[in-house]
PDB file of C-alpha atoms in Angstrom:
ATOM      1  CA  MET B1212      -0.764  22.181   9.636  1.00 48.00           C
ATOM      2  CA  SER B1213      -2.661  18.922  10.024  1.00 52.00           C
ATOM      3  CA  LEU B1214      -4.048  16.769   7.189  1.00 61.00           C
ATOM      4  CA  LYS B1215      -7.634  15.804   7.320  1.00 77.00           C
ATOM      5  CA  LYS B1216      -9.214  13.802  10.404  1.00 88.00           C
ATOM      6  CA  LEU B1217      -9.032  10.052   9.849  1.00 95.00           C
ATOM      7  CA  ASP B1218     -11.608   7.844  11.613  1.00 95.00           C
ATOM      8  CA  VAL B1219      -9.549   4.376  12.860  1.00 96.00           C
ATOM      9  CA  TYR B1220     -11.078   1.568  13.649  1.00 96.00           C
ATOM     10  CA  PRO B1221     -10.091  -1.660  15.802  1.00 95.00           C
ATOM     11  CA  LEU B1222      -7.701  -4.246  14.513  1.00 95.00           C
ATOM     12  CA  HIS B1223     -10.576  -6.952  15.633  1.00 93.00           C
ATOM     13  CA  ASN B1224     -13.215  -4.998  13.219  1.00 94.00           C
ATOM     14  CA  TYR B1225     -11.079  -6.495  10.121  1.00 94.00           C
ATOM     15  CA  SER B1226     -10.884 -10.569   8.797  1.00 92.00           C
ATOM     16  CA  VAL B1227      -9.157 -11.833   6.122  1.00 90.00           C
ATOM     17  CA  MET B1228     -10.237 -14.499   3.475  1.00 88.00           C
ATOM     18  CA  TYR B1229      -7.390 -16.540   2.014  1.00 82.00           C
ATOM     19  CA  ASN B1230      -8.356 -18.131  -1.578  1.00 77.00           C
ATOM     20  CA  GLY B1231      -5.753 -20.255  -2.043  1.00 67.00           C
ATOM     21  CA  GLU B1232      -4.239 -19.412  -4.913  1.00 68.00           C
ATOM     22  CA  GLN B1233      -0.518 -19.294  -5.013  1.00 65.00           C
ATOM     23  CA  ALA B1234       0.751 -16.346  -7.244  1.00 65.00           C
ATOM     24  CA  LYS B1235       4.432 -16.473  -8.623  1.00 67.00           C
ATOM     25  CA  GLN B1236       6.341 -14.091  -6.432  1.00 71.00           C
ATOM     26  CA  GLU B1237       8.081 -11.111  -8.450  1.00 78.00           C
ATOM     27  CA  THR B1238      11.612 -10.488  -7.365  1.00 84.00           C
ATOM     28  CA  VAL B1239      13.421  -6.824  -7.046  1.00 87.00           C
ATOM     29  CA  LEU B1240      15.254  -7.880 -10.201  1.00 91.00           C
ATOM     30  CA  GLN B1241      12.338  -8.581 -12.071  1.00 91.00           C
ATOM     31  CA  TYR B1242      10.723  -5.700 -11.031  1.00 92.00           C
ATOM     32  CA  LEU B1243      13.690  -3.530 -12.030  1.00 93.00           C
ATOM     33  CA  THR B1244      13.874  -5.115 -15.455  1.00 94.00           C
ATOM     34  CA  GLU B1245      10.005  -4.654 -16.304  1.00 95.00           C
ATOM     35  CA  LEU B1246      10.156  -1.052 -14.898  1.00 94.00           C
ATOM     36  CA  LYS B1247      13.198  -0.366 -17.139  1.00 95.00           C
ATOM     37  CA  GLN B1248      11.310  -2.078 -20.297  1.00 95.00           C
ATOM     38  CA  SER B1249       8.299   0.148 -19.783  1.00 94.00           C
ATOM     39  CA  TYR B1250      10.163   3.308 -19.159  1.00 94.00           C
ATOM     40  CA  GLU B1251      12.331   2.292 -22.776  1.00 93.00           C
ATOM     41  CA  GLU B1252       8.572   1.512 -24.431  1.00 92.00           C
ATOM     42  CA  GLU B1253       6.802   4.975 -23.174  1.00 91.00           C
ATOM     43  CA  HIS B1254      10.133   7.318 -22.673  1.00 90.00           C
ATOM     44  CA  ALA B1255       8.366   8.762 -20.012  1.00 93.00           C
ATOM     45  CA  VAL B1256       8.872   8.315 -15.778  1.00 95.00           C
ATOM     46  CA  GLN B1257       6.984   5.437 -14.916  1.00 96.00           C
ATOM     47  CA  ARG B1258       4.443   5.780 -11.882  1.00 97.00           C
ATOM     48  CA  SER B1259       3.553   3.798  -9.396  1.00 97.00           C
ATOM     49  CA  VAL B1260       0.835   4.078  -6.270  1.00 98.00           C
ATOM     50  CA  GLU B1261       0.629   2.839  -2.376  1.00 98.00           C
ATOM     51  CA  GLY B1262      -2.230   3.216  -0.091  1.00 98.00           C
ATOM     52  CA  VAL B1263      -1.510   3.476   3.685  1.00 98.00           C
ATOM     53  CA  LEU B1264      -4.413   1.754   5.545  1.00 98.00           C
ATOM     54  CA  VAL B1265      -4.764   2.534   9.226  1.00 97.00           C
ATOM     55  CA  THR B1266      -6.398   0.332  12.069  1.00 96.00           C
ATOM     56  CA  HIS B1267      -5.685   0.264  15.968  1.00 96.00           C
ATOM     57  CA  LEU B1268      -4.892  -1.820  19.122  1.00 94.00           C
ATOM     58  CA  ASN B1269      -5.302  -0.070  22.079  1.00 92.00           C
ATOM     59  CA  HIS B1270      -5.663   3.202  20.363  1.00 93.00           C
ATOM     60  CA  HIS B1271      -1.846   2.837  19.217  1.00 96.00           C
ATOM     61  CA  PRO B1272      -1.846   3.035  15.276  1.00 97.00           C
ATOM     62  CA  HIS B1273      -1.015  -0.064  13.561  1.00 97.00           C
ATOM     63  CA  ILE B1274      -0.369  -0.530   9.419  1.00 97.00           C
ATOM     64  CA  ILE B1275      -1.528  -2.881   7.515  1.00 96.00           C
ATOM     65  CA  VAL B1276       1.013  -4.186   5.057  1.00 96.00           C
ATOM     66  CA  LEU B1277       1.747  -7.161   3.018  1.00 93.00           C
ATOM     67  CA  LYS B1278       3.858  -9.823   4.076  1.00 91.00           C
ATOM     68  CA  GLN B1279       6.001 -12.049   1.725  1.00 84.00           C
ATOM     69  CA  SER B1280       7.853 -14.859   3.176  1.00 73.00           C
ATOM     70  CA  ASN B1281      10.374 -17.357   2.016  1.00 62.00           C
ATOM     71  CA  ARG B1282       8.453 -20.003   3.754  1.00 59.00           C
ATOM     72  CA  ALA B1283       4.496 -21.110   3.270  1.00 55.00           C
ATOM     73  CA  PRO B1284       2.763 -18.984   6.013  1.00 54.00           C
ATOM     74  CA  LYS B1285       0.679 -21.344   8.409  1.00 53.00           C
ATOM     75  CA  ARG B1286      -2.708 -20.102   8.957  1.00 54.00           C
ATOM     76  CA  ASP B1287      -6.109 -21.099   8.744  1.00 54.00           C
ATOM     77  CA  ASN B1288      -8.119 -20.029   5.770  1.00 51.00           C
ATOM     78  CA  GLN B1289     -10.169 -17.189   7.363  1.00 50.00           C
ATOM     79  CA  ALA B1290      -8.565 -14.907  10.290  1.00 55.00           C
ATOM     80  CA  ALA B1291      -8.553 -11.932  11.805  1.00 57.00           C
ATOM     81  CA  ILE B1292      -5.651  -9.859  10.552  1.00 68.00           C
ATOM     82  CA  ARG B1293      -2.573 -10.427  12.538  1.00 67.00           C
ATOM     83  CA  MET B1294       0.022  -8.841  14.359  1.00 67.00           C
ATOM     84  CA  LEU B1295       3.075  -9.177  13.083  1.00 64.00           C
ATOM     85  CA  ASN B1296       5.239 -11.591  15.054  1.00 54.00           C
ATOM     86  CA  GLN B1297       8.583  -9.879  15.952  1.00 50.00           C
ATOM     87  CA  ALA B1298      10.675 -12.979  14.878  1.00 51.00           C
ATOM     88  CA  VAL B1299      11.017 -12.365  11.463  1.00 54.00           C
ATOM     89  CA  VAL B1300      12.692 -14.644   8.953  1.00 55.00           C
ATOM     90  CA  ALA B1301      15.541 -13.577   6.978  1.00 56.00           C
ATOM     91  CA  GLY B1302      14.349 -12.721   3.328  1.00 68.00           C
ATOM     92  CA  ASP B1303      10.673 -11.750   4.712  1.00 81.00           C
ATOM     93  CA  THR B1304       9.662  -8.522   2.993  1.00 88.00           C
ATOM     94  CA  PHE B1305       6.990  -5.880   3.574  1.00 93.00           C
ATOM     95  CA  ARG B1306       5.127  -3.736   1.177  1.00 94.00           C
ATOM     96  CA  LEU B1307       2.167  -1.399   0.973  1.00 97.00           C
ATOM     97  CA  PRO B1308      -0.381  -2.323  -1.308  1.00 95.00           C
ATOM     98  CA  GLY B1309      -0.700  -0.507  -4.693  1.00 96.00           C
ATOM     99  CA  GLY B1310       1.498  -1.353  -7.788  1.00 95.00           C
ATOM    100  CA  ARG B1311       2.283   0.616 -11.251  1.00 95.00           C
ATOM    101  CA  CYS B1312       0.522   2.861 -12.994  1.00 96.00           C
ATOM    102  CA  ARG B1313      -1.260   2.068 -16.590  1.00 94.00           C
ATOM    103  CA  LYS B1314      -0.270   4.647 -19.500  1.00 91.00           C
ATOM    104  CA  GLY B1315      -2.887   7.671 -18.699  1.00 92.00           C
ATOM    105  CA  GLU B1316      -4.677   6.032 -15.873  1.00 95.00           C
ATOM    106  CA  SER B1317      -4.677   8.447 -12.530  1.00 95.00           C
ATOM    107  CA  GLU B1318      -3.079   7.952  -9.694  1.00 96.00           C
ATOM    108  CA  GLU B1319      -6.406   7.484  -7.750  1.00 94.00           C
ATOM    109  CA  ALA B1320      -8.129   5.260 -10.417  1.00 93.00           C
ATOM    110  CA  CYS B1321      -4.795   3.217 -10.440  1.00 95.00           C
ATOM    111  CA  LEU B1322      -4.822   2.618  -6.665  1.00 96.00           C
ATOM    112  CA  LEU B1323      -8.491   1.836  -6.294  1.00 94.00           C
ATOM    113  CA  ARG B1324      -8.263  -0.782  -9.068  1.00 94.00           C
ATOM    114  CA  LYS B1325      -5.123  -2.359  -7.133  1.00 95.00           C
ATOM    115  CA  LEU B1326      -6.316  -2.433  -3.996  1.00 95.00           C
ATOM    116  CA  GLY B1327      -9.390  -3.952  -5.204  1.00 94.00           C
ATOM    117  CA  TYR B1328      -7.732  -6.595  -7.176  1.00 92.00           C
ATOM    118  CA  GLN B1329      -5.206  -7.518  -3.797  1.00 92.00           C
ATOM    119  CA  LEU B1330      -7.372  -7.136  -1.244  1.00 93.00           C
ATOM    120  CA  LEU B1331     -10.881  -7.858  -2.332  1.00 92.00           C
ATOM    121  CA  SER B1332      -9.805 -10.352  -4.924  1.00 88.00           C
ATOM    122  CA  GLU B1333     -11.483  -8.188  -7.790  1.00 88.00           C
ATOM    123  CA  ASP B1334     -11.011  -8.447 -11.615  1.00 82.00           C
ATOM    124  CA  ASP B1335      -8.072  -6.165 -12.447  1.00 73.00           C
ATOM    125  CA  ALA B1336     -10.613  -4.141 -14.672  1.00 61.00           C
ATOM    126  CA  THR B1337      -9.619  -0.742 -15.912  1.00 47.00           C
ATOM    127  CA  ALA B1338     -10.729   2.176 -13.724  1.00 44.00           C
ATOM    128  CA  ASP B1339     -12.438   5.456 -14.364  1.00 46.00           C
ATOM    129  CA  SER B1340      -9.055   7.603 -14.895  1.00 39.00           C
ATOM    130  CA  SER B1341     -10.360  11.181 -14.602  1.00 42.00           C
ATOM    131  CA  ASN B1342      -8.707  13.658 -12.321  1.00 40.00           C
ATOM    132  CA  THR B1343     -10.125  13.754  -8.615  1.00 40.00           C
ATOM    133  CA  ASP B1344     -10.147  15.952  -5.871  1.00 37.00           C
ATOM    134  CA  THR B1345      -8.163  15.498  -2.785  1.00 37.00           C
ATOM    135  CA  ILE B1346     -10.530  13.040  -1.261  1.00 39.00           C
ATOM    136  CA  VAL B1347     -12.104  10.997  -3.967  1.00 38.00           C
ATOM    137  CA  ASP B1348     -15.905   9.886  -3.780  1.00 40.00           C
ATOM    138  CA  VAL B1349     -14.651   7.014  -5.435  1.00 39.00           C
ATOM    139  CA  GLY B1350     -18.417   5.385  -5.196  1.00 38.00           C
ATOM    140  CA  ARG B1351     -19.679   7.679  -7.839  1.00 39.00           C
ATOM    141  CA  LYS B1352     -16.969   6.744 -10.514  1.00 45.00           C
ATOM    142  CA  ARG B1353     -16.486   2.843 -10.346  1.00 46.00           C
ATOM    143  CA  GLU B1354     -19.436   0.252  -9.645  1.00 60.00           C
ATOM    144  CA  SER B1355     -17.052  -2.012  -7.818  1.00 72.00           C
ATOM    145  CA  LYS B1356     -16.896  -3.451  -4.112  1.00 80.00           C
ATOM    146  CA  ALA B1357     -13.369  -1.595  -3.642  1.00 84.00           C
ATOM    147  CA  ALA B1358     -15.585   1.720  -4.247  1.00 74.00           C
ATOM    148  CA  SER B1359     -17.680   0.879  -1.320  1.00 81.00           C
ATOM    149  CA  VAL B1360     -14.955  -0.402   0.977  1.00 92.00           C
ATOM    150  CA  PHE B1361     -12.087   2.273   0.236  1.00 95.00           C
ATOM    151  CA  ARG B1362     -11.513   6.107  -0.411  1.00 94.00           C
ATOM    152  CA  VAL B1363      -8.048   7.862  -1.782  1.00 95.00           C
ATOM    153  CA  GLY B1364      -7.201  10.386   0.577  1.00 95.00           C
ATOM    154  CA  GLU B1365      -4.611  12.598   0.722  1.00 94.00           C
ATOM    155  CA  LEU B1366      -0.852  12.750  -0.831  1.00 96.00           C
ATOM    156  CA  ILE B1367       1.087  11.892   1.960  1.00 95.00           C
ATOM    157  CA  SER B1368       4.545  11.310   0.572  1.00 96.00           C
ATOM    158  CA  LYS B1369       6.159  11.253  -2.900  1.00 97.00           C
ATOM    159  CA  TRP B1370       9.476   9.225  -3.383  1.00 98.00           C
ATOM    160  CA  HIS B1371      11.827   8.998  -6.676  1.00 97.00           C
ATOM    161  CA  ARG B1372      13.794   6.256  -8.321  1.00 97.00           C
ATOM    162  CA  PRO B1373      16.885   8.345  -9.919  1.00 96.00           C
ATOM    163  CA  LEU B1374      18.020   4.964 -11.486  1.00 95.00           C
ATOM    164  CA  PHE B1375      16.993   1.433 -12.406  1.00 95.00           C
ATOM    165  CA  SER B1376      18.233  -0.036  -8.751  1.00 94.00           C
ATOM    166  CA  PRO B1377      16.431  -0.247  -5.696  1.00 93.00           C
ATOM    167  CA  LEU B1378      17.190   2.672  -4.376  1.00 94.00           C
ATOM    168  CA  MET B1379      14.492   5.501  -3.761  1.00 96.00           C
ATOM    169  CA  TYR B1380      14.148   8.992  -1.931  1.00 97.00           C
ATOM    170  CA  PRO B1381      11.919  11.274  -0.624  1.00 97.00           C
ATOM    171  CA  TYR B1382      13.468  13.930  -3.144  1.00 96.00           C
ATOM    172  CA  ILE B1383      15.173  14.375  -6.612  1.00 96.00           C
ATOM    173  CA  PRO B1384      18.828  14.254  -6.118  1.00 94.00           C
ATOM    174  CA  PRO B1385      20.388  17.603  -7.324  1.00 95.00           C
ATOM    175  CA  HIS B1386      22.264  15.838 -10.004  1.00 94.00           C
ATOM    176  CA  ILE B1387      19.605  14.115 -12.030  1.00 94.00           C
ATOM    177  CA  ALA B1388      16.865  16.318 -13.877  1.00 93.00           C
ATOM    178  CA  PHE B1389      12.903  15.675 -13.342  1.00 91.00           C
ATOM    179  CA  GLU B1390      12.691  13.864 -16.786  1.00 90.00           C
ATOM    180  CA  ASP B1391      15.811  11.567 -16.043  1.00 93.00           C
ATOM    181  CA  VAL B1392      13.913   9.931 -13.065  1.00 96.00           C
ATOM    182  CA  LYS B1393      12.668   6.177 -13.761  1.00 97.00           C
ATOM    183  CA  GLU B1394       9.783   6.398 -11.419  1.00 97.00           C
ATOM    184  CA  THR B1395       7.284   8.058  -8.957  1.00 97.00           C
ATOM    185  CA  ARG B1396       6.049   6.574  -6.411  1.00 98.00           C
ATOM    186  CA  SER B1397       3.032   8.396  -4.707  1.00 98.00           C
ATOM    187  CA  ILE B1398       1.556   7.184  -1.080  1.00 98.00           C
ATOM    188  CA  PHE B1399      -1.756   7.863  -0.359  1.00 97.00           C
ATOM    189  CA  LEU B1400      -3.651   7.799   2.964  1.00 97.00           C
ATOM    190  CA  ILE B1401      -6.592   5.437   2.345  1.00 97.00           C
ATOM    191  CA  HIS B1402     -10.190   6.075   4.532  1.00 96.00           C
ATOM    192  CA  LEU B1403     -11.243   2.712   5.206  1.00 95.00           C
ATOM    193  CA  GLU B1404     -15.046   1.637   6.503  1.00 94.00           C
ATOM    194  CA  SER B1405     -15.771   0.266   9.899  1.00 94.00           C
ATOM    195  CA  VAL B1406     -15.638  -3.038   9.021  1.00 93.00           C
ATOM    196  CA  VAL B1407     -13.902  -5.143   5.965  1.00 94.00           C
ATOM    197  CA  ASP B1408     -13.904  -8.849   5.151  1.00 93.00           C
ATOM    198  CA  PHE B1409     -10.890  -8.620   2.902  1.00 94.00           C
ATOM    199  CA  GLN B1410     -10.430 -11.413   0.425  1.00 91.00           C
ATOM    200  CA  LEU B1411      -6.344 -12.159  -0.540  1.00 87.00           C
ATOM    201  CA  ARG B1412      -6.115 -13.412  -3.589  1.00 80.00           C
ATOM    202  CA  ASP B1413      -2.404 -14.616  -3.218  1.00 76.00           C
ATOM    203  CA  SER B1414      -2.117 -17.510  -0.274  1.00 74.00           C
ATOM    204  CA  SER B1415       1.466 -16.585  -0.616  1.00 78.00           C
ATOM    205  CA  THR B1416       1.170 -13.071   1.021  1.00 86.00           C
ATOM    206  CA  GLU B1417      -0.108 -12.607   4.450  1.00 88.00           C
ATOM    207  CA  PHE B1418      -1.608  -9.405   6.278  1.00 87.00           C
ATOM    208  CA  VAL B1419       0.158  -7.895   9.376  1.00 93.00           C
ATOM    209  CA  ALA B1420      -0.902  -4.895  11.163  1.00 95.00           C
ATOM    210  CA  VAL B1421       2.689  -3.386  11.953  1.00 96.00           C
ATOM    211  CA  PRO B1422       2.690  -0.890  14.831  1.00 97.00           C
ATOM    212  CA  LEU B1423       4.386   2.817  14.368  1.00 97.00           C
ATOM    213  CA  PHE B1424       6.349   2.079  17.282  1.00 96.00           C
ATOM    214  CA  ASP B1425       7.890  -1.140  15.594  1.00 96.00           C
ATOM    215  CA  LEU B1426       8.084   1.094  12.231  1.00 97.00           C
ATOM    216  CA  TYR B1427       9.983   3.899  13.539  1.00 96.00           C
ATOM    217  CA  GLU B1428      13.535   4.371  11.988  1.00 94.00           C
ATOM    218  CA  ASN B1429      13.248   0.624  11.178  1.00 96.00           C
ATOM    219  CA  THR B1430      14.734   1.152   7.754  1.00 94.00           C
ATOM    220  CA  ALA B1431      16.307  -2.023   8.028  1.00 92.00           C
ATOM    221  CA  LYS B1432      13.704  -4.384   8.666  1.00 92.00           C
ATOM    222  CA  TYR B1433      11.108  -2.608   6.772  1.00 94.00           C
ATOM    223  CA  GLY B1434      12.428  -0.172   4.014  1.00 94.00           C
ATOM    224  CA  PRO B1435      12.728   3.524   3.952  1.00 95.00           C
ATOM    225  CA  VAL B1436       9.239   4.441   2.954  1.00 96.00           C
ATOM    226  CA  LEU B1437       7.588   2.188   6.042  1.00 97.00           C
ATOM    227  CA  ALA B1438      10.006   3.370   8.380  1.00 97.00           C
ATOM    228  CA  SER B1439       8.866   6.869   7.382  1.00 97.00           C
ATOM    229  CA  LEU B1440       5.270   6.587   7.933  1.00 97.00           C
ATOM    230  CA  PRO B1441       5.397   7.149  11.856  1.00 97.00           C
ATOM    231  CA  SER B1442       6.718  10.716  10.808  1.00 96.00           C
ATOM    232  CA  VAL B1443       4.450  11.284   8.016  1.00 95.00           C
ATOM    233  CA  LEU B1444       1.457  10.160  10.039  1.00 95.00           C
ATOM    234  CA  SER B1445       2.296  12.486  12.991  1.00 94.00           C
ATOM    235  CA  LYS B1446       0.452  15.545  10.787  1.00 92.00           C
ATOM    236  CA  VAL B1447      -2.625  13.346  10.414  1.00 94.00           C
ATOM    237  CA  SER B1448      -5.525  13.920  13.293  1.00 94.00           C
ATOM    238  CA  ILE B1449      -6.484  10.004  14.303  1.00 95.00           C
ATOM    239  CA  ASN B1450     -10.178   9.718  15.757  1.00 95.00           C
ATOM    240  CA  TYR B1451      -9.843   6.302  17.496  1.00 95.00           C
ATOM    241  CA  CYS B1452     -13.606   5.008  17.001  1.00 94.00           C
ATOM    242  CA  ASN B1453     -14.583   1.679  18.991  1.00 84.00           C
ATOM    243  CA  ASP B1454     -16.919   0.470  16.662  1.00 63.00           C
ATOM    244  CA  GLU B1455     -17.516  -3.693  16.844  1.00 55.00           C
ATOM    245  CA  PHE B1456     -19.378  -5.736  14.370  1.00 47.00           C
TER     246      PHE B1456
END
């Protein structure tokens, strides 16, 4: 059974403005340390969310990811979202936009808040945390630019962190009880507007569009979550749109 149809627009319909701020990059160790502190304070599984933004080039799907480099990226202040340069330097990391949920916050509301903060430079305000259906009409729930740009769609995969380590799995290991899982990460499909001018808050992070053929079975470069997306998206009925601005 396929998931809901996804309208996908050309890569050249999207552009990025870099605000010039350079945030301190969080290491894996720092993230795991903060995760452990939150887990011990709340005595509950920590939740995080990420969004899959899809565009296309020559009718082949590309995933928009955030690339963090160990060197300062060279670019103009405003430019189209770039295709990934295959010459990846050791230490470069790739991730989907998103982040950790606040206590009592719904996953859909958290993802909308994170997308607005990371991709549109909106203030990290508290969003409506009410539960929603599979497709969220976020425009009715939060007055923000993010509400008019993103629609949080189907949950396409879920990952579990059984220990305070970098390893995550698309299942709960049989020797781990659910209440002992440290973090769950929900991956949602994002329905994008046809034309978006992104505003990236962190100048040390770069938008890149990675083709599915480069992600496929490429765990060594992208990690298991990103490398799994070509298989997951094979269930999505993609409608290639050719709208241009």
